[in-house]
Amino acid sequence: MTRMGIATLLGRTLTMAERYLKKKESGEDLFDPEMEALIPLLRKEIPAHIHAHRCDDILTALRIMNEFNLNSTILHATDAKPIINEIKDAGIIPILGPFCGPAGKPENSMYSFKTASLLEKAGIDFAMTTDHDVFPVWLLIDFCAIAVRNGLSEEAALRSVTINGAKVAGVDDRVGSLRVGKDADIVVFDGHPLHYLSKVRAVFINGVRVR
């Protein structure tokens, strides 16, 4: 249950999965459900979502991503400020948040309303999360507004809950922006989406109005 132990366990399990995959691709008749579950990860068919708050844990996660050449992201990235350059070099889209409410545990005591704006200034795309059900998902737009109040641009805030999240999930060819050929999932507000008085007036899913 130590940090070193968890990192070792991750590395050992992924190494075993790599060896298993090589044997299977060479024609050996194998079936291990635990190893089978990791094959899509090693083949980059699905991303790895690694939860990390502290900057040293984020660096450990980035090292493991690089070592096993994973398609991955960091969830929370609470203490990203000291290692912004390392995050940028990794080329990932971190999922930031939640950053409201009490710290709850030592790992997220370094949260800051300004982290989002610092990532934007460094040229790093990021997505935003409420970590539902820690905070209800309907607070997501409020998190964006708080980040804008603390230096994030409105455009970056909206990208963080639209196209950037779609990119992390690997579905940006279908959703996340308004383009011909996409699913046409659209929310219409009666004012600026980030204004606390704005209300949702219409919701379209696959081009069909559902509200």
Short mmCIF file of N, CA and C in Angstrom, two decimals, residues 67-210:
data_model
loop_
_atom_site.label_atom_id
_atom_site.label_comp_id
_atom_site.label_asym_id
_atom_site.label_seq_id
_atom_site.Cartn_x
_atom_site.Cartn_y
_atom_site.Cartn_z
N GLU A 67 7.19 4.31 -20.14
CA GLU A 67 7.88 3.02 -20.14
C GLU A 67 7.12 1.97 -20.94
N PHE A 68 5.78 1.99 -20.85
CA PHE A 68 4.97 0.99 -21.53
C PHE A 68 4.25 1.54 -22.76
N ASN A 69 4.58 2.76 -23.12
CA ASN A 69 4.05 3.39 -24.34
C ASN A 69 2.53 3.33 -24.37
N LEU A 70 1.91 3.80 -23.30
CA LEU A 70 0.46 3.72 -23.16
C LEU A 70 -0.22 4.98 -23.66
N ASN A 71 -1.42 4.81 -24.17
CA ASN A 71 -2.30 5.93 -24.45
C ASN A 71 -3.03 6.24 -23.15
N SER A 72 -2.62 7.32 -22.48
CA SER A 72 -3.06 7.51 -21.10
C SER A 72 -3.38 8.96 -20.81
N THR A 73 -3.99 9.16 -19.66
CA THR A 73 -4.19 10.50 -19.14
C THR A 73 -4.12 10.47 -17.62
N ILE A 74 -4.00 11.64 -17.03
CA ILE A 74 -3.98 11.78 -15.58
C ILE A 74 -5.29 12.38 -15.13
N LEU A 75 -5.98 11.72 -14.23
CA LEU A 75 -7.18 12.29 -13.63
C LEU A 75 -6.82 13.03 -12.36
N HIS A 76 -7.38 14.19 -12.18
CA HIS A 76 -7.25 15.10 -11.05
C HIS A 76 -6.11 16.10 -11.26
N ALA A 77 -4.85 15.62 -11.33
CA ALA A 77 -3.70 16.52 -11.58
C ALA A 77 -3.75 17.75 -10.68
N THR A 78 -4.14 17.54 -9.42
CA THR A 78 -4.37 18.65 -8.50
C THR A 78 -3.12 19.50 -8.30
N ASP A 79 -1.98 18.86 -8.10
CA ASP A 79 -0.74 19.59 -7.83
C ASP A 79 0.12 19.66 -9.10
N ALA A 80 -0.50 20.06 -10.20
CA ALA A 80 0.20 20.09 -11.49
C ALA A 80 1.16 21.27 -11.61
N LYS A 81 0.96 22.30 -10.83
CA LYS A 81 1.72 23.54 -11.00
C LYS A 81 3.24 23.34 -11.05
N PRO A 82 3.85 22.56 -10.14
CA PRO A 82 5.32 22.45 -10.16
C PRO A 82 5.87 21.67 -11.35
N ILE A 83 5.02 20.91 -12.05
CA ILE A 83 5.53 20.02 -13.11
C ILE A 83 4.80 20.27 -14.44
N ILE A 84 4.42 21.49 -14.66
CA ILE A 84 3.70 21.81 -15.89
C ILE A 84 4.53 21.47 -17.12
N ASN A 85 5.82 21.72 -17.09
CA ASN A 85 6.66 21.41 -18.25
C ASN A 85 6.69 19.92 -18.54
N GLU A 86 6.75 19.11 -17.48
CA GLU A 86 6.77 17.66 -17.67
C GLU A 86 5.44 17.16 -18.25
N ILE A 87 4.34 17.74 -17.80
CA ILE A 87 3.04 17.36 -18.34
C ILE A 87 2.95 17.75 -19.82
N LYS A 88 3.45 18.92 -20.15
CA LYS A 88 3.43 19.36 -21.55
C LYS A 88 4.28 18.44 -22.42
N ASP A 89 5.46 18.08 -21.93
CA ASP A 89 6.35 17.20 -22.70
C ASP A 89 5.73 15.82 -22.92
N ALA A 90 4.88 15.39 -21.97
CA ALA A 90 4.25 14.07 -22.10
C ALA A 90 3.19 14.06 -23.18
N GLY A 91 2.68 15.24 -23.56
CA GLY A 91 1.71 15.33 -24.64
C GLY A 91 0.34 14.77 -24.29
N ILE A 92 -0.01 14.75 -23.01
CA ILE A 92 -1.31 14.21 -22.60
C ILE A 92 -2.31 15.34 -22.38
N ILE A 93 -3.57 14.96 -22.30
CA ILE A 93 -4.63 15.90 -21.93
C ILE A 93 -5.08 15.52 -20.52
N PRO A 94 -4.58 16.19 -19.48
CA PRO A 94 -5.00 15.84 -18.12
C PRO A 94 -6.47 16.20 -17.89
N ILE A 95 -7.10 15.48 -16.97
CA ILE A 95 -8.48 15.75 -16.59
C ILE A 95 -8.44 16.39 -15.21
N LEU A 96 -8.72 17.67 -15.16
CA LEU A 96 -8.52 18.47 -13.96
C LEU A 96 -9.76 18.50 -13.08
N GLY A 97 -9.55 18.38 -11.77
CA GLY A 97 -10.65 18.54 -10.83
C GLY A 97 -10.89 17.31 -9.98
N PRO A 98 -11.83 17.40 -9.05
CA PRO A 98 -12.54 18.64 -8.70
C PRO A 98 -11.66 19.55 -7.86
N PHE A 99 -11.91 20.83 -7.90
CA PHE A 99 -11.10 21.75 -7.12
C PHE A 99 -11.95 22.67 -6.25
N CYS A 100 -13.13 22.20 -5.88
CA CYS A 100 -13.98 22.95 -4.96
C CYS A 100 -14.22 22.12 -3.72
N GLY A 101 -14.63 22.78 -2.67
CA GLY A 101 -14.94 22.06 -1.45
C GLY A 101 -13.70 21.83 -0.59
N PRO A 102 -13.86 21.14 0.52
CA PRO A 102 -12.73 20.88 1.41
C PRO A 102 -11.73 19.93 0.76
N ALA A 103 -10.48 20.00 1.18
CA ALA A 103 -9.44 19.16 0.60
C ALA A 103 -9.77 17.68 0.76
N GLY A 104 -10.28 17.29 1.92
CA GLY A 104 -10.72 15.91 2.10
C GLY A 104 -9.60 14.96 2.47
N LYS A 105 -8.44 15.09 1.84
CA LYS A 105 -7.29 14.22 2.13
C LYS A 105 -6.01 14.97 1.77
N PRO A 106 -4.89 14.58 2.37
CA PRO A 106 -3.64 15.32 2.13
C PRO A 106 -3.25 15.41 0.66
N GLU A 107 -3.59 14.37 -0.12
CA GLU A 107 -3.16 14.34 -1.52
C GLU A 107 -3.73 15.48 -2.36
N ASN A 108 -4.90 15.98 -1.99
CA ASN A 108 -5.45 17.07 -2.81
C ASN A 108 -5.51 18.40 -2.06
N SER A 109 -4.65 18.54 -1.06
CA SER A 109 -4.62 19.79 -0.29
C SER A 109 -4.00 20.94 -1.08
N MET A 110 -3.34 20.64 -2.20
CA MET A 110 -2.66 21.68 -2.98
C MET A 110 -3.52 22.20 -4.13
N TYR A 111 -4.83 21.90 -4.10
CA TYR A 111 -5.66 22.35 -5.21
C TYR A 111 -5.72 23.88 -5.26
N SER A 112 -5.87 24.40 -6.45
CA SER A 112 -5.92 25.84 -6.65
C SER A 112 -6.88 26.17 -7.78
N PHE A 113 -7.62 27.25 -7.62
CA PHE A 113 -8.52 27.70 -8.68
C PHE A 113 -7.74 28.17 -9.91
N LYS A 114 -6.45 28.43 -9.76
CA LYS A 114 -5.65 28.98 -10.85
C LYS A 114 -4.96 27.92 -11.70
N THR A 115 -5.02 26.66 -11.29
CA THR A 115 -4.31 25.61 -12.02
C THR A 115 -4.73 25.55 -13.49
N ALA A 116 -6.02 25.67 -13.74
CA ALA A 116 -6.52 25.60 -15.12
C ALA A 116 -5.90 26.70 -15.98
N SER A 117 -5.85 27.92 -15.46
CA SER A 117 -5.29 29.02 -16.24
C SER A 117 -3.80 28.83 -16.48
N LEU A 118 -3.09 28.24 -15.51
CA LEU A 118 -1.67 27.97 -15.68
C LEU A 118 -1.42 26.94 -16.78
N LEU A 119 -2.28 25.93 -16.84
CA LEU A 119 -2.16 24.93 -17.90
C LEU A 119 -2.42 25.57 -19.26
N GLU A 120 -3.44 26.44 -19.32
CA GLU A 120 -3.73 27.10 -20.59
C GLU A 120 -2.56 27.97 -21.04
N LYS A 121 -1.98 28.75 -20.12
CA LYS A 121 -0.86 29.62 -20.47
C LYS A 121 0.33 28.82 -20.96
N ALA A 122 0.46 27.57 -20.49
CA ALA A 122 1.57 26.72 -20.92
C ALA A 122 1.26 26.02 -22.24
N GLY A 123 0.05 26.24 -22.77
CA GLY A 123 -0.33 25.61 -24.03
C GLY A 123 -0.77 24.17 -23.90
N ILE A 124 -1.27 23.81 -22.71
CA ILE A 124 -1.70 22.43 -22.45
C ILE A 124 -3.22 22.35 -22.50
N ASP A 125 -3.74 21.52 -23.39
CA ASP A 125 -5.17 21.25 -23.40
C ASP A 125 -5.52 20.37 -22.20
N PHE A 126 -6.67 20.59 -21.60
CA PHE A 126 -7.10 19.79 -20.46
C PHE A 126 -8.62 19.67 -20.49
N ALA A 127 -9.11 18.64 -19.83
CA ALA A 127 -10.55 18.48 -19.64
C ALA A 127 -10.87 18.76 -18.18
N MET A 128 -12.15 18.91 -17.87
CA MET A 128 -12.57 19.23 -16.50
C MET A 128 -13.52 18.15 -16.00
N THR A 129 -13.43 17.83 -14.70
CA THR A 129 -14.32 16.84 -14.11
C THR A 129 -14.79 17.32 -12.74
N THR A 130 -15.99 16.86 -12.36
CA THR A 130 -16.48 17.07 -10.98
C THR A 130 -16.22 15.85 -10.12
N ASP A 131 -15.69 14.79 -10.75
CA ASP A 131 -15.47 13.51 -10.06
C ASP A 131 -16.78 12.97 -9.50
N HIS A 132 -17.81 13.09 -10.31
CA HIS A 132 -19.14 12.60 -9.91
C HIS A 132 -19.03 11.17 -9.39
N ASP A 133 -19.58 10.85 -8.25
CA ASP A 133 -20.56 11.61 -7.52
C ASP A 133 -19.98 12.34 -6.30
N VAL A 134 -18.65 12.57 -6.30
CA VAL A 134 -18.07 13.40 -5.25
C VAL A 134 -18.71 14.78 -5.28
N PHE A 135 -18.81 15.34 -6.48
CA PHE A 135 -19.60 16.53 -6.74
C PHE A 135 -20.51 16.21 -7.92
N PRO A 136 -21.78 16.59 -7.87
CA PRO A 136 -22.70 16.25 -8.96
C PRO A 136 -22.21 16.80 -10.30
N VAL A 137 -22.45 16.06 -11.37
CA VAL A 137 -21.95 16.45 -12.67
C VAL A 137 -22.56 17.77 -13.14
N TRP A 138 -23.77 18.11 -12.63
CA TRP A 138 -24.37 19.37 -13.07
C TRP A 138 -23.61 20.59 -12.55
N LEU A 139 -22.64 20.39 -11.66
CA LEU A 139 -21.80 21.50 -11.20
C LEU A 139 -20.62 21.76 -12.14
N LEU A 140 -20.49 20.95 -13.18
CA LEU A 140 -19.33 21.07 -14.06
C LEU A 140 -19.20 22.47 -14.66
N ILE A 141 -20.31 23.04 -15.11
CA ILE A 141 -20.26 24.36 -15.71
C ILE A 141 -19.89 25.42 -14.68
N ASP A 142 -20.26 25.18 -13.40
CA ASP A 142 -19.89 26.11 -12.33
C ASP A 142 -18.38 26.04 -12.06
N PHE A 143 -17.81 24.84 -12.13
CA PHE A 143 -16.37 24.71 -11.99
C PHE A 143 -15.66 25.51 -13.06
N CYS A 144 -16.19 25.45 -14.28
CA CYS A 144 -15.59 26.22 -15.37
C CYS A 144 -15.66 27.71 -15.10
N ALA A 145 -16.80 28.17 -14.59
CA ALA A 145 -16.96 29.59 -14.30
C ALA A 145 -15.98 30.04 -13.23
N ILE A 146 -15.76 29.22 -12.22
CA ILE A 146 -14.80 29.55 -11.16
C ILE A 146 -13.39 29.65 -11.74
N ALA A 147 -13.04 28.73 -12.65
CA ALA A 147 -11.72 28.78 -13.27
C ALA A 147 -11.56 30.03 -14.13
N VAL A 148 -12.62 30.44 -14.82
CA VAL A 148 -12.57 31.66 -15.63
C VAL A 148 -12.37 32.88 -14.73
N ARG A 149 -13.05 32.90 -13.60
CA ARG A 149 -12.90 33.99 -12.65
C ARG A 149 -11.46 34.09 -12.14
N ASN A 150 -10.73 32.98 -12.24
CA ASN A 150 -9.35 32.94 -11.75
C ASN A 150 -8.32 32.86 -12.88
N GLY A 151 -8.69 33.39 -14.05
CA GLY A 151 -7.71 33.59 -15.10
C GLY A 151 -7.84 32.75 -16.34
N LEU A 152 -8.67 31.70 -16.32
CA LEU A 152 -8.85 30.86 -17.50
C LEU A 152 -9.70 31.60 -18.53
N SER A 153 -9.39 31.43 -19.81
CA SER A 153 -10.20 32.07 -20.84
C SER A 153 -11.52 31.32 -20.98
N GLU A 154 -12.56 32.03 -21.42
CA GLU A 154 -13.86 31.39 -21.61
C GLU A 154 -13.79 30.30 -22.66
N GLU A 155 -13.03 30.53 -23.71
CA GLU A 155 -12.91 29.54 -24.78
C GLU A 155 -12.29 28.25 -24.26
N ALA A 156 -11.22 28.38 -23.46
CA ALA A 156 -10.56 27.19 -22.91
C ALA A 156 -11.48 26.46 -21.94
N ALA A 157 -12.27 27.22 -21.18
CA ALA A 157 -13.22 26.60 -20.25
C ALA A 157 -14.23 25.75 -20.99
N LEU A 158 -14.78 26.27 -22.09
CA LEU A 158 -15.77 25.53 -22.85
C LEU A 158 -15.14 24.33 -23.56
N ARG A 159 -13.92 24.48 -24.03
CA ARG A 159 -13.23 23.34 -24.64
C ARG A 159 -13.02 22.22 -23.63
N SER A 160 -12.80 22.62 -22.36
CA SER A 160 -12.49 21.61 -21.34
C SER A 160 -13.67 20.70 -21.03
N VAL A 161 -14.87 21.12 -21.38
CA VAL A 161 -16.05 20.29 -21.12
C VAL A 161 -16.73 19.86 -22.43
N THR A 162 -16.03 20.06 -23.54
CA THR A 162 -16.59 19.64 -24.83
C THR A 162 -15.55 18.81 -25.60
N ILE A 163 -14.80 19.47 -26.46
CA ILE A 163 -13.91 18.75 -27.37
C ILE A 163 -12.76 18.07 -26.65
N ASN A 164 -12.21 18.67 -25.59
CA ASN A 164 -11.06 18.05 -24.93
C ASN A 164 -11.44 16.75 -24.23
N GLY A 165 -12.59 16.75 -23.58
CA GLY A 165 -13.06 15.52 -22.96
C GLY A 165 -13.32 14.44 -24.00
N ALA A 166 -13.84 14.85 -25.15
CA ALA A 166 -14.09 13.89 -26.24
C ALA A 166 -12.78 13.31 -26.75
N LYS A 167 -11.74 14.14 -26.82
CA LYS A 167 -10.44 13.66 -27.27
C LYS A 167 -9.88 12.62 -26.30
N VAL A 168 -10.00 12.88 -25.01
CA VAL A 168 -9.50 11.93 -24.02
C VAL A 168 -10.22 10.59 -24.16
N ALA A 169 -11.51 10.64 -24.39
CA ALA A 169 -12.30 9.41 -24.52
C ALA A 169 -12.16 8.76 -25.89
N GLY A 170 -11.51 9.45 -26.83
CA GLY A 170 -11.33 8.90 -28.16
C GLY A 170 -12.58 8.94 -29.01
N VAL A 171 -13.49 9.87 -28.71
CA VAL A 171 -14.74 9.96 -29.48
C VAL A 171 -14.90 11.34 -30.11
N ASP A 172 -13.82 12.07 -30.27
CA ASP A 172 -13.91 13.43 -30.81
C ASP A 172 -14.28 13.44 -32.29
N ASP A 173 -14.26 12.28 -32.95
CA ASP A 173 -14.73 12.22 -34.32
C ASP A 173 -16.25 12.24 -34.39
N ARG A 174 -16.91 12.05 -33.23
CA ARG A 174 -18.37 11.99 -33.19
C ARG A 174 -18.99 13.13 -32.39
N VAL A 175 -18.36 13.51 -31.29
CA VAL A 175 -18.92 14.53 -30.40
C VAL A 175 -17.85 15.52 -29.98
N GLY A 176 -18.26 16.58 -29.27
CA GLY A 176 -17.31 17.53 -28.70
C GLY A 176 -17.22 18.86 -29.42
N SER A 177 -17.75 18.91 -30.64
CA SER A 177 -17.75 20.17 -31.39
C SER A 177 -18.86 20.12 -32.43
N LEU A 178 -19.18 21.28 -32.97
CA LEU A 178 -20.25 21.37 -33.98
C LEU A 178 -19.62 21.27 -35.36
N ARG A 179 -19.75 20.10 -35.96
CA ARG A 179 -19.19 19.85 -37.28
C ARG A 179 -20.15 18.97 -38.08
N VAL A 180 -20.16 19.17 -39.38
CA VAL A 180 -20.98 18.33 -40.25
C VAL A 180 -20.54 16.88 -40.11
N GLY A 181 -21.50 15.99 -39.91
CA GLY A 181 -21.19 14.57 -39.80
C GLY A 181 -21.10 14.06 -38.39
N LYS A 182 -21.06 14.96 -37.40
CA LYS A 182 -21.01 14.53 -36.01
C LYS A 182 -22.42 14.23 -35.49
N ASP A 183 -22.50 13.79 -34.23
CA ASP A 183 -23.76 13.26 -33.69
C ASP A 183 -24.83 14.32 -33.43
N ALA A 184 -24.46 15.57 -33.45
CA ALA A 184 -25.41 16.66 -33.19
C ALA A 184 -26.01 16.58 -31.79
N ASP A 185 -25.13 16.40 -30.80
CA ASP A 185 -25.52 16.52 -29.39
C ASP A 185 -25.26 17.97 -28.98
N ILE A 186 -26.32 18.72 -28.75
CA ILE A 186 -26.21 20.18 -28.57
C ILE A 186 -27.05 20.63 -27.39
N VAL A 187 -26.49 21.56 -26.60
CA VAL A 187 -27.23 22.19 -25.52
C VAL A 187 -27.37 23.67 -25.85
N VAL A 188 -28.58 24.19 -25.72
CA VAL A 188 -28.86 25.60 -26.01
C VAL A 188 -29.22 26.32 -24.71
N PHE A 189 -28.49 27.39 -24.42
CA PHE A 189 -28.74 28.20 -23.23
C PHE A 189 -29.44 29.50 -23.62
N ASP A 190 -30.07 30.16 -22.65
CA ASP A 190 -30.70 31.44 -22.93
C ASP A 190 -29.77 32.62 -22.64
N GLY A 191 -28.53 32.30 -22.29
CA GLY A 191 -27.51 33.32 -22.05
C GLY A 191 -26.15 32.68 -22.18
N HIS A 192 -25.10 33.37 -21.72
CA HIS A 192 -23.76 32.79 -21.78
C HIS A 192 -23.73 31.52 -20.93
N PRO A 193 -23.20 30.42 -21.46
CA PRO A 193 -23.20 29.16 -20.71
C PRO A 193 -22.54 29.23 -19.34
N LEU A 194 -21.59 30.16 -19.17
CA LEU A 194 -20.86 30.25 -17.90
C LEU A 194 -21.50 31.22 -16.91
N HIS A 195 -22.57 31.88 -17.30
CA HIS A 195 -23.21 32.83 -16.39
C HIS A 195 -24.16 32.08 -15.47
N TYR A 196 -24.13 32.46 -14.19
CA TYR A 196 -24.90 31.71 -13.21
C TYR A 196 -26.42 31.84 -13.39
N LEU A 197 -26.87 32.84 -14.12
CA LEU A 197 -28.30 33.00 -14.37
C LEU A 197 -28.79 32.30 -15.63
N SER A 198 -27.86 31.81 -16.44
CA SER A 198 -28.25 31.17 -17.70
C SER A 198 -28.93 29.82 -17.43
N LYS A 199 -29.96 29.55 -18.22
CA LYS A 199 -30.69 28.30 -18.08
C LYS A 199 -30.67 27.53 -19.40
N VAL A 200 -30.75 26.22 -19.28
CA VAL A 200 -30.82 25.37 -20.48
C VAL A 200 -32.22 25.47 -21.06
N ARG A 201 -32.31 25.78 -22.35
CA ARG A 201 -33.60 25.91 -23.02
C ARG A 201 -33.89 24.77 -23.99
N ALA A 202 -32.86 24.07 -24.42
CA ALA A 202 -33.09 22.96 -25.35
C ALA A 202 -31.89 22.01 -25.31
N VAL A 203 -32.18 20.73 -25.46
CA VAL A 203 -31.14 19.71 -25.54
C VAL A 203 -31.44 18.81 -26.74
N PHE A 204 -30.44 18.61 -27.59
CA PHE A 204 -30.58 17.75 -28.76
C PHE A 204 -29.60 16.58 -28.64
N ILE A 205 -30.08 15.37 -28.82
CA ILE A 205 -29.27 14.17 -28.85
C ILE A 205 -29.43 13.52 -30.22
N ASN A 206 -28.30 13.34 -30.90
CA ASN A 206 -28.34 12.81 -32.28
C ASN A 206 -29.28 13.63 -33.16
N GLY A 207 -29.29 14.94 -32.91
CA GLY A 207 -30.10 15.82 -33.74
C GLY A 207 -31.58 15.86 -33.39
N VAL A 208 -31.98 15.08 -32.40
CA VAL A 208 -33.39 15.04 -32.00
C VAL A 208 -33.57 15.78 -30.67
N ARG A 209 -34.51 16.71 -30.64
CA ARG A 209 -34.73 17.46 -29.41
C ARG A 209 -35.36 16.56 -28.34
N VAL A 210 -34.69 16.48 -27.18
CA VAL A 210 -35.17 15.64 -26.09
C VAL A 210 -35.63 16.49 -24.90
#
